[in-house]
Tab-separated table of C-alpha atoms and ligand atoms in Angstrom:
chain	number	residue	atom	x	y	z
A	203	MET	CA	22.663	-121.714	66.177
A	204	ILE	CA	19.664	-122.440	68.378
A	205	SER	CA	16.192	-123.482	67.238
A	206	VAL	CA	13.293	-121.099	66.702
A	207	ALA	CA	11.416	-122.617	69.663
A	208	ASP	CA	14.450	-122.301	71.945
A	209	ALA	CA	14.981	-118.699	70.815
A	210	LEU	CA	11.356	-117.827	71.502
A	211	ALA	CA	11.516	-119.391	74.974
A	212	ARG	CA	14.658	-117.376	75.751
A	213	CYS	CA	13.047	-114.169	74.453
A	214	LEU	CA	9.990	-114.742	76.626
A	215	ALA	CA	12.170	-115.409	79.664
A	216	LEU	CA	13.621	-111.901	79.300
A	217	VAL	CA	10.340	-110.049	79.830
A	218	GLN	CA	7.843	-109.669	82.629
A	219	GLN	CA	4.264	-108.411	82.801
A	220	THR	CA	3.805	-104.667	82.972
A	221	THR	CA	2.042	-103.057	85.936
A	222	THR	CA	-1.665	-102.217	85.837
A	223	GLU	CA	-3.528	-98.929	85.527
A	224	THR	CA	-7.170	-97.917	85.310
A	225	VAL	CA	-8.546	-96.266	82.171
A	226	PRO	CA	-12.012	-94.968	81.291
A	227	LEU	CA	-13.931	-97.125	78.842
A	228	ARG	CA	-13.423	-94.551	76.060
A	229	ARG	CA	-9.664	-95.081	76.337
A	230	ALA	CA	-9.806	-98.867	76.604
A	231	ASN	CA	-9.774	-99.839	72.928
A	232	ASN	CA	-6.746	-101.986	72.055
A	233	ARG	CA	-5.782	-102.228	75.735
A	234	VAL	CA	-5.337	-105.534	77.535
A	235	MET	CA	-7.512	-106.167	80.571
A	236	ALA	CA	-5.507	-107.012	83.676
A	237	SER	CA	-8.381	-108.853	85.358
A	238	ALA	CA	-11.917	-110.014	84.598
A	239	ALA	CA	-14.632	-107.347	84.414
A	240	VAL	CA	-17.816	-108.101	86.368
A	241	SER	CA	-21.217	-107.064	85.067
A	242	GLN	CA	-23.206	-104.626	87.198
A	243	MET	CA	-26.332	-105.239	85.126
A	244	THR	CA	-28.639	-107.946	83.869
A	245	GLN	CA	-29.395	-107.452	80.166
A	246	PRO	CA	-32.112	-106.926	79.351
A	247	PRO	CA	-33.018	-105.972	82.932
A	248	PHE	CA	-36.679	-106.878	82.156
A	249	ALA	CA	-38.472	-108.997	79.573
A	250	ALA	CA	-38.601	-106.607	76.612
A	251	SER	CA	-40.378	-106.204	73.307
A	252	ALA	CA	-38.227	-107.033	70.273
A	253	MET	CA	-40.627	-105.322	67.829
A	254	ASP	CA	-43.151	-102.500	67.400
A	255	GLY	CA	-46.659	-103.927	67.807
A	256	TYR	CA	-49.107	-105.078	70.474
A	257	ALA	CA	-48.544	-107.026	73.664
A	258	LEU	CA	-51.420	-109.516	73.990
A	259	GLY	CA	-52.895	-110.974	77.168
A	260	ARG	CA	-52.827	-114.459	75.652
A	261	SER	CA	-51.606	-116.295	72.577
A	262	ALA	CA	-54.235	-116.258	69.824
A	263	GLY	CA	-55.044	-117.072	66.200
A	264	PRO	CA	-56.235	-115.175	63.100
A	265	GLY	CA	-59.510	-113.221	63.600
A	266	GLU	CA	-59.287	-112.994	67.379
A	267	THR	CA	-59.734	-109.539	68.906
A	268	PHE	CA	-58.329	-107.609	71.880
A	269	THR	CA	-59.051	-104.259	73.537
A	270	VAL	CA	-56.118	-101.837	73.652
A	271	ILE	CA	-55.874	-100.329	77.155
A	272	GLY	CA	-52.567	-98.438	77.115
A	273	GLU	CA	-49.075	-98.001	75.738
A	274	ALA	CA	-45.506	-99.029	76.624
A	275	GLY	CA	-42.440	-97.428	75.034
A	276	ALA	CA	-38.690	-97.790	75.562
A	277	GLY	CA	-38.010	-95.928	78.802
A	278	HIS	CA	-41.754	-95.625	79.490
A	279	GLY	CA	-43.163	-98.881	80.820
A	280	PHE	CA	-46.877	-99.612	81.287
A	281	ALA	CA	-47.601	-99.497	85.005
A	282	GLY	CA	-50.518	-101.958	85.278
A	283	ALA	CA	-51.222	-105.541	84.286
A	284	ILE	CA	-53.307	-106.745	81.330
A	285	GLN	CA	-56.067	-109.353	81.224
A	286	ALA	CA	-56.349	-112.205	78.711
A	287	ASP	CA	-58.530	-110.262	76.222
A	288	GLN	CA	-56.601	-107.021	76.571
A	289	ALA	CA	-53.613	-105.618	74.689
A	290	ILE	CA	-51.310	-102.643	74.914
A	291	ARG	CA	-49.560	-100.786	72.156
A	292	ILE	CA	-45.856	-101.581	72.603
A	293	PHE	CA	-42.616	-100.419	71.000
A	294	THR	CA	-39.214	-102.025	70.540
A	295	GLY	CA	-37.234	-102.027	73.778
A	296	ALA	CA	-40.242	-101.400	76.052
A	297	PRO	CA	-40.709	-103.567	79.157
A	298	LEU	CA	-43.298	-106.275	78.702
A	299	PRO	CA	-46.346	-105.468	80.839
A	300	GLU	CA	-47.386	-107.901	83.515
A	301	GLY	CA	-49.848	-110.474	82.140
A	302	ALA	CA	-48.616	-110.236	78.529
A	303	ALA	CA	-48.074	-113.601	76.814
A	304	SER	CA	-47.106	-112.688	73.276
A	305	ILE	CA	-46.315	-109.717	71.042
A	306	ALA	CA	-47.881	-109.371	67.597
A	307	ILE	CA	-46.028	-107.038	65.218
A	308	GLN	CA	-48.168	-104.152	63.974
A	309	GLU	CA	-48.064	-105.489	60.390
A	310	ASP	CA	-50.110	-108.506	61.637
A	311	ILE	CA	-52.855	-106.396	63.234
A	312	ARG	CA	-55.955	-104.510	61.980
A	313	ARG	CA	-56.902	-101.676	64.316
A	314	ASP	CA	-60.303	-100.025	64.655
A	315	GLY	CA	-60.460	-97.546	67.550
A	316	ASP	CA	-59.358	-99.398	70.681
A	317	GLN	CA	-60.081	-102.802	69.080
A	318	ILE	CA	-57.393	-104.838	67.318
A	319	THR	CA	-57.887	-107.995	65.254
A	320	LEU	CA	-55.060	-110.449	64.710
A	321	THR	CA	-54.452	-111.479	61.076
A	322	THR	CA	-52.066	-114.283	61.949
A	323	THR	CA	-51.102	-116.537	64.875
A	324	ALA	CA	-49.418	-115.085	68.002
A	325	LYS	CA	-47.637	-117.865	69.878
A	326	PRO	CA	-46.477	-117.651	73.521
A	327	GLY	CA	-43.220	-115.706	73.785
A	328	ASP	CA	-43.340	-114.344	70.228
A	329	ASN	CA	-41.177	-111.209	69.838
A	330	ILE	CA	-40.308	-111.162	73.556
A	331	ARG	CA	-36.682	-110.929	74.708
A	332	PRO	CA	-36.450	-112.755	78.054
A	333	ARG	CA	-34.865	-110.943	81.002
A	334	GLY	CA	-31.124	-111.665	81.140
A	335	GLN	CA	-30.994	-113.320	77.723
A	336	ASP	CA	-27.676	-111.548	76.955
A	337	PHE	CA	-25.954	-111.544	80.358
A	338	THR	CA	-26.738	-111.384	84.047
A	339	PHE	CA	-25.502	-109.419	87.062
A	340	GLY	CA	-22.134	-110.719	88.248
A	341	GLN	CA	-21.247	-112.380	84.939
A	342	ALA	CA	-17.543	-112.001	84.091
A	343	LEU	CA	-15.782	-110.994	80.907
A	344	SER	CA	-12.374	-112.693	80.940
A	345	PRO	CA	-9.188	-110.653	80.341
A	346	ARG	CA	-8.403	-109.987	76.680
A	347	LEU	CA	-7.094	-107.447	74.208
A	348	LEU	CA	-10.091	-105.147	73.992
A	349	ARG	CA	-11.680	-104.691	70.592
A	350	PRO	CA	-14.615	-102.406	69.674
A	351	ASN	CA	-17.218	-105.141	70.243
A	352	ASP	CA	-15.876	-105.773	73.749
A	353	LEU	CA	-16.286	-102.087	74.609
A	354	ALA	CA	-19.995	-102.179	73.799
A	355	LEU	CA	-20.410	-105.217	76.055
A	356	LEU	CA	-18.494	-103.566	78.912
A	357	ALA	CA	-20.596	-100.416	78.506
A	358	ALA	CA	-23.802	-102.468	78.600
A	359	MET	CA	-22.488	-104.181	81.732
A	360	ASN	CA	-22.141	-100.697	83.282
A	361	VAL	CA	-18.397	-101.039	83.726
A	362	PRO	CA	-17.132	-97.471	83.189
A	363	GLU	CA	-13.456	-98.048	84.030
A	364	ILE	CA	-11.180	-100.934	83.198
A	365	SER	CA	-8.059	-102.217	84.888
A	366	VAL	CA	-5.540	-102.727	82.072
A	367	ARG	CA	-1.872	-103.583	81.709
A	368	ARG	CA	0.348	-100.572	81.125
A	369	ARG	CA	1.315	-100.420	77.453
A	370	PRO	CA	4.856	-101.751	77.040
A	371	ILE	CA	7.039	-99.007	75.551
A	372	VAL	CA	9.149	-100.314	72.709
A	373	ALA	CA	12.181	-98.349	71.541
A	374	LEU	CA	12.762	-98.970	67.840
A	375	MET	CA	16.318	-98.298	66.878
A	376	ALA	CA	17.382	-98.513	63.226
A	377	SER	CA	21.057	-98.249	62.421
A	378	GLY	CA	23.091	-97.816	59.277
A	379	ASP	CA	24.960	-95.092	57.358
A	380	GLU	CA	22.859	-95.949	54.305
A	381	LEU	CA	19.533	-95.003	55.897
A	382	VAL	CA	17.472	-91.822	55.623
A	383	MET	CA	13.881	-91.249	56.677
A	384	PRO	CA	10.926	-91.281	54.252
A	385	GLY	CA	10.579	-87.803	52.748
A	386	GLU	CA	14.319	-87.130	52.841
A	387	THR	CA	16.504	-87.193	49.760
A	388	ALA	CA	18.680	-90.289	49.599
A	389	ALA	CA	22.273	-89.895	48.380
A	390	PRO	CA	23.238	-92.284	45.540
A	391	ASP	CA	24.479	-94.864	48.053
A	392	GLN	CA	21.551	-94.537	50.451
A	393	ILE	CA	18.086	-96.076	50.869
A	394	ILE	CA	15.007	-95.207	52.882
A	395	ALA	CA	14.540	-96.725	56.352
A	396	SER	CA	11.438	-98.879	56.044
A	397	ASN	CA	11.112	-101.805	58.404
A	398	THR	CA	10.726	-99.725	61.578
A	399	PHE	CA	7.463	-98.374	60.157
A	400	ALA	CA	6.042	-101.888	59.994
A	401	LEU	CA	7.475	-102.744	63.409
A	402	ALA	CA	5.975	-99.613	65.009
A	403	ALA	CA	2.563	-100.487	63.593
A	404	MET	CA	2.924	-104.077	64.830
A	405	VAL	CA	3.795	-102.813	68.322
A	406	GLU	CA	0.718	-100.593	68.362
A	407	ALA	CA	-1.580	-103.313	66.992
A	408	ALA	CA	-0.349	-105.628	69.746
A	409	GLY	CA	-1.227	-103.056	72.431
A	410	GLY	CA	2.182	-101.471	72.975
A	411	GLU	CA	3.593	-97.980	72.462
A	412	ALA	CA	6.277	-97.506	69.833
A	413	ARG	CA	9.073	-94.960	70.178
A	414	MET	CA	10.928	-94.584	66.922
A	415	LEU	CA	14.387	-93.330	67.858
A	416	PRO	CA	16.671	-91.375	65.527
A	417	ILE	CA	18.612	-93.561	63.098
A	418	ALA	CA	21.983	-94.513	64.565
A	419	ARG	CA	24.965	-94.217	62.270
A	420	ASP	CA	27.484	-97.040	61.891
A	421	SER	CA	29.757	-95.723	64.621
A	422	GLU	CA	30.084	-96.745	68.218
A	423	ALA	CA	29.546	-93.147	69.363
A	424	SER	CA	26.290	-92.801	67.429
A	425	LEU	CA	24.990	-96.155	68.616
A	426	ARG	CA	25.821	-95.252	72.224
A	427	THR	CA	23.976	-91.936	71.835
A	428	VAL	CA	20.854	-93.661	70.578
A	429	PHE	CA	21.067	-96.454	73.178
A	430	ALA	CA	21.024	-93.695	75.819
A	431	LEU	CA	17.610	-92.622	74.489
A	432	THR	CA	16.080	-95.969	75.414
A	433	GLU	CA	15.835	-95.079	79.109
A	434	GLY	CA	12.416	-95.867	80.548
A	435	CYS	CA	11.477	-98.304	77.768
A	436	ASP	CA	10.279	-101.853	78.383
A	437	LEU	CA	11.884	-103.355	75.286
A	438	ILE	CA	14.692	-102.231	72.986
A	439	VAL	CA	14.363	-103.460	69.408
A	440	THR	CA	17.416	-102.738	67.291
A	441	VAL	CA	17.292	-103.209	63.533
A	442	GLY	CA	20.353	-103.953	61.433
A	443	GLY	CA	23.996	-104.246	62.283
A	444	ALA	CA	23.386	-107.670	63.784
A	445	SER	CA	25.432	-109.728	61.355
A	446	VAL	CA	29.158	-110.347	60.973
A	447	GLY	CA	30.211	-107.393	58.776
A	448	ASP	CA	32.859	-104.842	59.835
A	449	HIS	CA	30.137	-102.222	60.284
A	450	ASP	CA	27.734	-104.470	62.189
A	451	LEU	CA	28.414	-102.807	65.517
A	452	VAL	CA	25.136	-103.244	67.418
A	453	GLY	CA	26.319	-106.366	69.240
A	454	LYS	CA	29.693	-104.800	70.098
A	455	VAL	CA	28.203	-101.586	71.495
A	456	ALA	CA	25.514	-103.475	73.396
A	457	ALA	CA	28.244	-105.714	74.840
A	458	ASP	CA	30.239	-102.641	75.927
A	459	LEU	CA	27.085	-101.371	77.642
A	460	GLY	CA	26.888	-104.611	79.620
A	461	LEU	CA	24.666	-106.789	77.411
A	462	GLU	CA	23.715	-110.081	79.037
A	463	ARG	CA	23.256	-112.053	75.831
A	464	ALA	CA	20.571	-114.737	75.754
A	465	PHE	CA	21.541	-115.883	72.244
A	466	TRP	CA	22.879	-114.725	68.890
A	467	GLN	CA	22.037	-116.492	65.609
A	468	ILE	CA	19.207	-118.925	65.111
A	469	ALA	CA	18.433	-121.733	62.707
A	470	MET	CA	15.850	-119.730	60.858
A	471	ARG	CA	15.454	-118.173	57.442
A	472	PRO	CA	15.047	-115.236	57.283
A	473	GLY	CA	16.508	-114.029	60.554
A	474	LYS	CA	19.725	-115.959	61.119
A	475	PRO	CA	21.570	-113.079	62.882
A	476	LEU	CA	18.774	-112.537	65.446
A	477	MET	CA	20.070	-111.592	68.873
A	478	ALA	CA	18.407	-111.159	72.266
A	479	GLY	CA	19.460	-110.284	75.784
A	480	LYS	CA	19.269	-107.574	78.383
A	481	VAL	CA	21.116	-104.278	78.176
A	482	LEU	CA	20.952	-101.280	80.522
A	483	GLY	CA	18.524	-103.425	82.524
A	484	ILE	CA	16.087	-103.568	79.584
A	485	PRO	CA	15.186	-106.632	77.468
A	486	MET	CA	16.630	-106.265	73.988
A	487	LEU	CA	15.808	-107.916	70.683
A	488	GLY	CA	18.337	-107.375	67.913
A	489	LEU	CA	16.628	-107.836	64.547
A	490	PRO	CA	18.481	-108.309	61.269
A	491	GLY	CA	18.410	-105.304	58.977
A	492	ASN	CA	16.949	-106.865	55.842
A	493	PRO	CA	13.400	-105.489	55.799
A	494	VAL	CA	11.640	-108.833	55.452
A	495	SER	CA	13.904	-110.516	58.020
A	496	ALA	CA	13.178	-107.755	60.523
A	497	ILE	CA	9.422	-107.901	59.988
A	498	VAL	CA	9.194	-111.709	60.000
A	499	CYS	CA	11.246	-111.809	63.227
A	500	GLY	CA	8.972	-109.061	64.546
A	501	HIS	CA	5.991	-111.378	64.070
A	502	LEU	CA	7.754	-114.391	65.551
A	503	PHE	CA	9.622	-112.839	68.499
A	504	MET	CA	8.810	-109.158	69.118
A	505	VAL	CA	5.024	-109.495	69.125
A	506	PRO	CA	5.132	-112.596	71.400
A	507	MET	CA	7.381	-110.674	73.832
A	508	LEU	CA	4.821	-107.856	73.876
A	509	LYS	CA	1.984	-110.297	74.409
A	510	ALA	CA	3.831	-111.860	77.332
A	511	MET	CA	4.324	-108.403	78.867
A	512	LEU	CA	0.590	-107.810	78.498
A	513	GLY	CA	-0.319	-111.145	80.084
A	514	LEU	CA	-1.632	-112.684	76.846
A	515	ALA	CA	-0.781	-116.128	75.430
A	516	PRO	CA	2.416	-115.280	73.529
A	517	GLU	CA	2.947	-118.104	71.022
A	518	PRO	CA	2.108	-117.319	67.385
A	519	GLN	CA	-0.937	-119.177	66.119
A	520	VAL	CA	0.128	-122.112	63.915
A	521	LEU	CA	-2.551	-123.315	61.473
A	522	THR	CA	-2.628	-125.923	58.735
A	523	ALA	CA	-3.422	-125.767	55.027
A	524	ARG	CA	-2.783	-127.767	51.874
A	525	LEU	CA	0.249	-126.937	49.786
A	526	GLY	CA	-0.703	-125.191	46.559
A	527	SER	CA	2.499	-126.134	44.730
A	528	ASP	CA	5.386	-128.591	45.076
A	529	GLN	CA	8.248	-127.532	47.328
A	530	PRO	CA	11.844	-128.792	47.110
A	531	ALA	CA	13.628	-130.157	50.198
A	532	ASN	CA	14.369	-127.508	52.810
A	533	GLY	CA	17.868	-126.526	53.973
A	534	PRO	CA	19.485	-126.476	57.423
A	535	ARG	CA	17.281	-123.681	58.885
A	536	ASP	CA	13.523	-123.482	59.470
A	537	HIS	CA	12.237	-121.491	56.507
A	538	TYR	CA	9.352	-119.082	57.087
A	539	MET	CA	8.340	-118.550	53.475
A	540	ARG	CA	6.260	-115.610	52.377
A	541	ALA	CA	3.079	-117.160	51.038
A	542	ARG	CA	-0.472	-116.542	49.992
A	543	LEU	CA	-3.312	-118.396	51.679
A	544	SER	CA	-6.514	-118.772	49.681
A	545	ILE	CA	-9.501	-121.093	49.489
A	546	GLU	CA	-9.312	-123.495	46.559
A	547	ALA	CA	-11.953	-126.169	45.966
A	548	GLY	CA	-13.235	-125.319	49.448
A	549	GLN	CA	-9.871	-126.035	51.122
A	550	PRO	CA	-7.431	-123.552	52.716
A	551	THR	CA	-4.472	-123.695	50.340
A	552	ILE	CA	-1.079	-122.092	50.809
A	553	THR	CA	1.285	-121.201	48.013
A	554	ALA	CA	4.768	-119.813	48.616
A	555	PHE	CA	6.026	-117.047	46.382
A	556	ALA	CA	8.789	-118.106	44.008
A	557	ARG	CA	11.074	-115.243	45.122
A	558	GLN	CA	12.050	-115.391	48.800
A	559	ASP	CA	14.925	-112.872	49.048
A	560	SER	CA	14.631	-111.219	52.453
A	561	ALA	CA	14.935	-107.766	50.875
A	562	LEU	CA	11.671	-108.002	48.877
A	563	LEU	CA	9.003	-105.812	50.455
A	564	THR	CA	6.799	-106.029	47.339
A	565	ILE	CA	6.462	-109.779	47.922
A	566	LEU	CA	5.807	-109.276	51.639
A	567	THR	CA	2.883	-106.952	50.919
A	568	GLU	CA	1.283	-109.679	48.765
A	569	ALA	CA	1.788	-112.293	51.500
A	570	ASN	CA	-0.823	-113.025	54.138
A	571	ALA	CA	0.883	-116.063	55.663
A	572	LEU	CA	4.266	-117.581	56.476
A	573	LEU	CA	4.578	-121.159	55.247
A	574	ILE	CA	6.727	-123.054	57.753
A	575	ARG	CA	9.275	-125.450	56.261
A	576	PRO	CA	11.059	-127.237	59.136
A	577	LEU	CA	14.828	-127.587	58.813
A	578	GLY	CA	15.839	-130.738	57.001
A	579	ASP	CA	12.293	-131.379	55.746
A	580	GLY	CA	12.224	-133.375	52.509
A	581	PRO	CA	10.438	-132.382	49.294
A	582	ARG	CA	6.691	-131.793	49.650
A	583	SER	CA	4.038	-132.203	46.981
A	584	ALA	CA	1.036	-130.022	46.260
A	585	GLY	CA	-1.903	-131.209	48.382
A	586	GLU	CA	0.166	-132.203	51.426
A	587	VAL	CA	-0.854	-130.618	54.733
A	588	VAL	CA	1.645	-128.052	56.054
A	589	ASN	CA	1.865	-125.546	58.904
A	590	TYR	CA	1.627	-121.791	58.506
A	591	ILE	CA	1.307	-118.614	60.549
A	592	PRO	CA	-1.140	-115.932	59.387
A	593	ILE	CA	0.404	-112.457	59.082
B	164	LIG	N1	29.076	-113.116	55.555
B	164	LIG	C1	27.808	-113.073	55.989
B	164	LIG	N2	27.050	-112.058	55.583
B	164	LIG	C2	25.770	-111.998	56.003
B	164	LIG	C3	25.247	-113.016	56.815
B	164	LIG	C4	26.085	-114.062	57.226
B	164	LIG	O1	25.698	-114.981	57.963
B	164	LIG	N3	27.379	-114.048	56.795
B	164	LIG	N4	23.939	-112.961	57.152
B	164	LIG	C5	23.067	-112.326	56.202
B	164	LIG	C6	21.750	-112.260	56.703
B	164	LIG	S1	20.905	-113.699	56.795
B	164	LIG	C7	21.153	-111.083	57.010
B	164	LIG	S2	19.534	-111.056	57.474
B	164	LIG	C8	21.869	-109.808	56.960
B	164	LIG	C9	21.571	-109.037	58.233
B	164	LIG	O2	22.545	-108.170	58.498
B	164	LIG	P1	22.457	-107.031	59.582
B	164	LIG	O3	21.469	-107.333	60.617
B	164	LIG	O4	23.821	-106.748	60.006
B	164	LIG	O5	21.821	-105.844	58.766
B	164	LIG	P2	22.531	-104.739	57.905
B	164	LIG	O6	23.784	-105.268	57.328
B	164	LIG	O7	22.596	-103.520	58.717
B	164	LIG	O8	21.452	-104.563	56.777
B	164	LIG	C10	21.082	-105.589	55.903
B	164	LIG	C11	20.288	-104.980	54.745
B	164	LIG	O9	19.119	-104.389	55.250
B	164	LIG	C12	19.072	-103.000	54.951
B	164	LIG	N5	18.488	-102.289	56.094
B	164	LIG	C13	19.033	-102.193	57.332
B	164	LIG	N6	18.212	-101.487	58.136
B	164	LIG	C14	17.162	-101.122	57.408
B	164	LIG	C15	15.986	-100.377	57.680
B	164	LIG	N7	15.731	-99.876	58.899
B	164	LIG	N8	15.099	-100.203	56.677
B	164	LIG	C16	15.346	-100.716	55.441
B	164	LIG	N9	16.439	-101.444	55.127
B	164	LIG	C17	17.346	-101.632	56.087
B	164	LIG	C18	20.510	-102.627	54.721
B	164	LIG	O10	20.626	-101.499	53.921
B	164	LIG	C19	21.047	-103.874	54.065
B	164	LIG	O11	20.724	-103.884	52.699
B	164	LIG	O12	23.241	-110.010	56.801
B	164	LIG	C20	23.574	-110.957	55.777
B	164	LIG	N10	24.971	-110.958	55.601
B	165	MOO	O1	18.201	-114.687	57.249
B	165	MOO	MO1	18.692	-113.157	56.568
B	165	MOO	O2	17.577	-112.840	57.800
B	165	MOO	O3	17.941	-114.059	55.245
B	165	MOO	O4	18.093	-112.217	55.259
């Protein structure tokens, strides 16, 4: 059995970055930029009013008066310049007129005809947004997985199309005679296929495209039929049939199809029977069937493989927290325990659930973190600092 780190390195070595394509901004959410975007604008392009009020020719104090000589609105600037004792009516987003030193909000003004009197102090620069305070022409936004906030910035930069990495297509292949799809009626010896629904959502959240293939039955013929449906995919993720049982045929059929195996079995709990390699010219990750094992291995290996294909840093983020309860010594495999991270007495605190069977989806839904217990680690007491991965 190889280590988790070795397994991850071998998984990452199987994949390569996808090609690039150009998409309109409206289609760029959750896509990964292939190169930096360069701003075509300075924002704001002019010094602008941050409030509705009056632009004043000079800073001033309470009781001082100005003559209003015009108006500036957003999209309708004031053409001329103003003198020290002059003001213009100005609205939020309007360009600051030449000669203006300060903006007084309208709540701080008394107006009588074209005369205004200040009721407070207007200091230089008050309520003025300097030109380019947000970004300037030529400024770059570095490549990233695009989120809604990024799209607003790219729009403001006047970047209407983005060069992105093609979404990796992931074939999700569940196998087992006991499985039926949600909505179907399960025979007395059957259960509902579940983990591929989490895996598909994880693929999509990571910026890939999930193809859920029909469930393969526990026969070589059925597995071959479903393997044939993986053509054109960037990654094959099988679920189940990875272990040592008589009906665990995924490895055998993949081998018959020419699997170049990178590894099988790792020193990790859950996920011992994990397998990876290349079959039919496509990288393949063979996940264990137990729902929690499949999903935990999805976080630790499948998502990093997708990130690598998209050109993002692949390694899962490892953070630290204090242990919320004592833990006994760990066994001979790294244990990724389903756990709950919370803030206690101002400190991030992580508490593992008492039940860790890799078939318990109810526990997994309560978990928001995986507490990492390294193999061979001794007993740990509440309060000690430990590593975890948020999920
Ligand atoms: N003698 C041994 N037995 C087992 C070992 C071992 O080392 N020696 N390893 C155990 C470990 S650890 C795991 S994990 C499982 C994994 O086995 P497989 O990958 O072959 O998975 P299956 O046997 O097909 O299924 C296991 C379990 O999960 C259920 N399952 C499968 N697919 C799905 C799905 N898509 N959705 C929901 N549930 C699924 C399946 O019904 C089984 O209950 O092997 C241990 N055995
Ligand atoms: O390691 Mo298996 O993946 O526990 O259930």
